[in-house]
């Protein structure tokens, strides 16, 4: 298997695991966790577990140069904390479907920022895949013509997309400075976990952490929907352009929609099925190495 094919599979696996986040976040929400507290469970818990692993087995991962710290403040705080905060706020301000569409403006930001900072070419294949993917996301989330979005919700949604896009940019910068995908993952989680702590209501947070039954979904959120996909996505970035990886990752809302059908008894309309086909078509288009990225 070629390096490109492996990278494509890594990113698709990451998207699948990210799409499963609803299984765990819905369980925590039902137990009384607030959106920012769920974000903290993801980042702080993952940072602690991954940090413990690194301390015991790979302590050299902690070695970074202080002049490169901005890369990980970027992936951890500017990207992960910021986009999660905006995303959950957007959900409460409008709806999950609208928030998901605005979150998946991220590939647009990735392509533009990558062209600006890394001089990546905006090829016809990338632009076509971008258009098909965005149209598919719109259809998958099932937005109707009667829904309205307030200016505040719109800004929050676009902020979530911009923050989501920043991970590709900052992690690429770290990879170019010689850091391994595992090191990028570790420092992203450490910086993100520390960065979210000042925003929490600690008395409430400590109370819900002691709720019976909270640890199982928390571990699923930490291991399966945080550590594993971040590592897989970063591995994929080592063999793909930012734009291609970001567009491949938009398989996530398709997975989320299917999980809603099979686990939460949600229904899929013909329009949403068409959206799934569009996203899968864009993934297949980007999976072929027919032209340089």
XYZ file of C-alpha atoms in Angstrom:
293
model
C 0.000 0.000 0.000
C 1.367 3.419 -0.962
C 2.024 6.215 1.499
C -0.831 8.205 -0.027
C -3.300 5.321 0.388
C -2.261 4.790 4.004
C -2.685 8.493 4.717
C -6.159 8.452 3.179
C -7.136 5.472 5.355
C -5.744 7.175 8.475
C -7.836 10.303 7.870
C -10.982 8.306 7.042
C -10.536 6.262 10.237
C -10.154 9.501 12.205
C -13.333 10.887 10.627
C -15.223 7.708 11.509
C -14.161 7.892 15.154
C -14.960 11.607 15.357
C -18.380 10.800 13.935
C -18.975 8.499 16.915
C -18.641 11.341 19.404
C -22.419 11.640 19.749
C -22.590 8.205 21.364
C -20.509 9.440 24.281
C -21.371 13.150 24.444
C -25.121 12.419 24.478
C -24.611 9.983 27.341
C -22.652 12.580 29.331
C -25.156 15.310 28.530
C -27.967 13.093 29.839
C -26.014 12.796 33.100
C -25.898 16.583 33.525
C -22.592 17.561 31.893
C -22.538 20.996 30.271
C -20.969 21.434 26.811
C -17.813 23.069 28.152
C -17.495 20.290 30.727
C -17.739 17.665 27.982
C -14.960 19.546 26.178
C -12.870 19.403 29.341
C -13.492 15.665 29.729
C -12.226 15.177 26.172
C -9.115 17.316 26.371
C -8.094 17.128 30.038
C -8.816 13.410 30.341
C -7.059 12.609 27.076
C -4.118 14.807 28.037
C -3.712 13.020 31.365
C -3.931 9.510 29.918
C -1.726 10.207 26.941
C 0.701 12.129 29.137
C 0.929 9.176 31.527
C 1.661 6.847 28.608
C 4.390 9.173 27.341
C 5.892 9.561 30.806
C 6.147 5.796 31.312
C 7.127 4.637 27.836
C 8.190 7.586 25.671
C 9.445 10.447 27.873
C 11.334 11.981 24.939
C 7.957 13.147 23.580
C 7.968 15.884 26.222
C 11.057 17.463 24.693
C 10.155 20.529 22.683
C 11.865 23.825 21.995
C 10.178 26.778 23.640
C 10.253 28.711 20.397
C 7.974 26.035 18.926
C 5.438 26.134 21.775
C 3.188 28.414 19.706
C 2.427 25.477 17.387
C 0.869 23.496 20.228
C -0.857 26.464 21.822
C -2.361 26.824 18.356
C -3.541 23.204 18.039
C -4.662 22.898 21.661
C -6.183 26.280 22.542
C -6.735 28.257 19.332
C -8.132 25.180 17.597
C -9.568 22.578 19.974
C -10.774 24.722 22.868
C -12.012 27.531 20.627
C -13.872 25.397 18.094
C -15.523 23.208 20.762
C -16.676 26.274 22.683
C -18.098 27.946 19.564
C -19.664 24.716 18.328
C -21.542 23.866 21.518
C -22.642 27.487 21.920
C -23.892 27.476 18.328
C -25.924 24.323 18.968
C -27.691 26.009 21.884
C -28.241 29.198 19.870
C -29.838 27.539 16.828
C -29.862 23.778 16.140
C -27.499 20.855 15.764
C -28.055 20.635 12.007
C -27.257 24.303 11.380
C -24.249 24.146 13.717
C -22.922 21.088 11.856
C -23.154 22.860 8.497
C -21.328 25.913 9.820
C -18.665 23.705 11.452
C -18.009 22.107 8.084
C -17.077 25.395 6.548
C -13.690 24.312 7.949
C -12.392 22.897 4.627
C -12.971 26.300 3.031
C -10.806 27.929 5.681
C -8.185 25.164 5.421
C -7.830 25.561 1.671
C -7.538 29.332 1.898
C -5.143 29.339 4.857
C -3.007 26.579 3.318
C -2.749 28.528 0.074
C -1.747 31.606 2.075
C 0.770 30.068 4.505
C 1.969 26.875 2.787
C 1.465 27.857 -0.868
C -0.652 24.779 -1.530
C -2.288 24.881 -4.949
C -6.058 25.202 -5.230
C -6.423 22.563 -7.942
C -9.625 21.965 -9.856
C -10.011 18.579 -8.169
C -9.816 20.129 -4.703
C -12.297 22.881 -5.545
C -14.729 20.375 -7.062
C -14.427 18.095 -4.027
C -14.961 21.113 -1.768
C -18.173 22.093 -3.557
C -19.508 18.513 -3.580
C -18.589 17.969 0.078
C -20.216 21.163 1.301
C -23.388 20.409 -0.680
C -23.418 16.904 0.796
C -23.015 18.224 4.342
C -25.919 20.609 3.818
C -28.144 17.751 2.639
C -26.990 15.299 5.326
C -27.830 17.706 8.139
C -31.311 18.166 6.678
C -31.600 21.911 6.890
C -34.909 23.210 5.584
C -35.680 26.508 3.959
C -37.720 27.828 6.903
C -34.884 27.803 9.425
C -33.359 31.107 10.410
C -29.983 31.761 11.985
C -29.302 34.754 14.192
C -26.166 36.845 13.588
C -24.726 35.576 16.881
C -25.317 31.930 15.938
C -23.853 32.532 12.499
C -20.685 34.030 13.978
C -20.392 31.197 16.493
C -20.811 28.607 13.745
C -18.278 30.233 11.465
C -15.962 30.542 14.470
C -16.245 26.795 15.058
C -15.361 26.125 11.421
C -12.408 28.496 11.559
C -11.157 26.981 14.829
C -11.551 23.472 13.438
C -9.497 24.456 10.395
C -6.671 25.827 12.528
C -5.655 22.323 13.658
C -4.508 21.443 10.141
C -2.534 24.664 9.933
C -0.769 24.556 13.308
C -0.145 20.790 13.250
C 1.372 21.079 9.769
C 3.702 23.760 11.146
C 4.737 21.429 13.992
C 5.337 18.512 11.612
C 7.521 20.712 9.432
C 9.647 21.519 12.492
C 10.481 17.855 13.030
C 7.875 16.795 15.587
C 6.295 13.377 15.161
C 2.512 12.912 14.919
C 2.566 11.325 18.382
C 4.341 14.366 19.869
C 1.891 16.733 18.176
C -1.006 14.722 19.609
C 0.472 14.792 23.126
C 1.143 18.524 23.195
C -2.204 19.362 21.592
C -4.021 17.508 24.354
C -1.852 18.957 27.132
C -2.259 22.552 25.951
C -5.954 22.120 25.218
C -6.666 20.423 28.531
C -4.915 23.177 30.491
C -6.444 25.909 28.354
C -10.045 24.900 29.032
C -9.707 24.719 32.837
C -10.032 28.482 33.557
C -13.389 28.502 31.730
C -15.071 25.887 33.928
C -17.559 26.191 36.795
C -15.560 23.896 39.077
C -18.189 23.209 41.787
C -20.652 21.956 39.164
C -17.925 20.148 37.215
C -16.709 18.245 40.273
C -20.299 17.296 41.107
C -21.118 15.798 37.700
C -17.763 13.995 37.559
C -18.960 11.962 40.549
C -22.202 10.959 38.839
C -22.588 7.148 38.786
C -22.093 5.725 35.311
C -20.181 8.735 33.958
C -16.820 7.053 33.622
C -17.711 4.608 30.854
C -18.863 7.232 28.296
C -16.066 9.502 29.477
C -13.453 6.855 28.674
C -15.074 6.218 25.297
C -14.986 9.934 24.544
C -11.351 10.207 25.633
C -9.916 7.086 23.988
C -12.070 6.460 20.916
C -13.230 9.940 19.941
C -10.247 12.039 21.028
C -6.837 10.369 21.336
C -7.210 7.834 18.516
C -8.665 10.170 15.835
C -6.277 13.035 16.590
C -3.335 10.659 16.232
C -4.739 9.092 13.065
C -5.519 12.471 11.489
C -2.061 13.803 12.276
C -0.520 10.663 10.761
C -2.605 11.285 7.664
C -1.361 14.857 7.422
C 2.186 13.567 6.987
C 1.224 12.171 3.576
C -1.546 14.515 2.377
C -2.042 18.206 1.821
C -4.029 20.127 4.425
C -6.875 20.686 1.987
C -7.209 17.032 0.982
C -7.073 15.777 4.594
C -9.644 18.322 5.733
C -12.068 17.396 2.968
C -11.654 13.667 3.603
C -12.481 14.284 7.263
C -15.920 15.544 6.266
C -16.938 11.885 6.252
C -17.589 12.605 9.945
C -21.135 14.069 9.566
C -22.103 11.063 7.423
C -21.010 8.721 10.211
C -22.822 10.883 12.759
C -26.024 10.712 10.697
C -25.819 6.908 10.416
C -25.198 6.588 14.168
C -28.288 8.693 14.747
C -30.303 6.223 12.658
C -28.981 3.013 14.202
C -28.534 4.072 17.833
C -30.983 6.921 18.405
C -33.745 5.830 15.994
C -33.514 8.965 13.922
C -34.794 8.775 10.359
C -32.952 9.625 7.153
C -34.786 11.392 4.358
C -34.062 10.877 0.682
C -32.368 14.283 0.723
C -30.024 13.178 3.506
C -29.233 9.937 1.684
C -28.329 11.990 -1.375
C -26.054 14.090 0.831
C -24.308 10.960 2.093
C -23.708 9.841 -1.487
C -22.263 13.261 -2.351
C -19.837 13.192 0.575
C -18.773 9.644 -0.259
C -18.263 10.702 -3.881
C -15.994 13.540 -2.775
C -14.053 11.129 -0.543
C -13.583 8.758 -3.490
C -12.445 11.662 -5.670
C -9.826 12.720 -3.149
C -8.756 9.137 -2.482
C -7.396 8.839 -6.035
C -3.890 10.194 -6.500
C -4.627 11.261 -10.051
C -2.926 14.609 -9.770
C -0.492 16.254 -7.372
C -2.009 18.053 -4.415
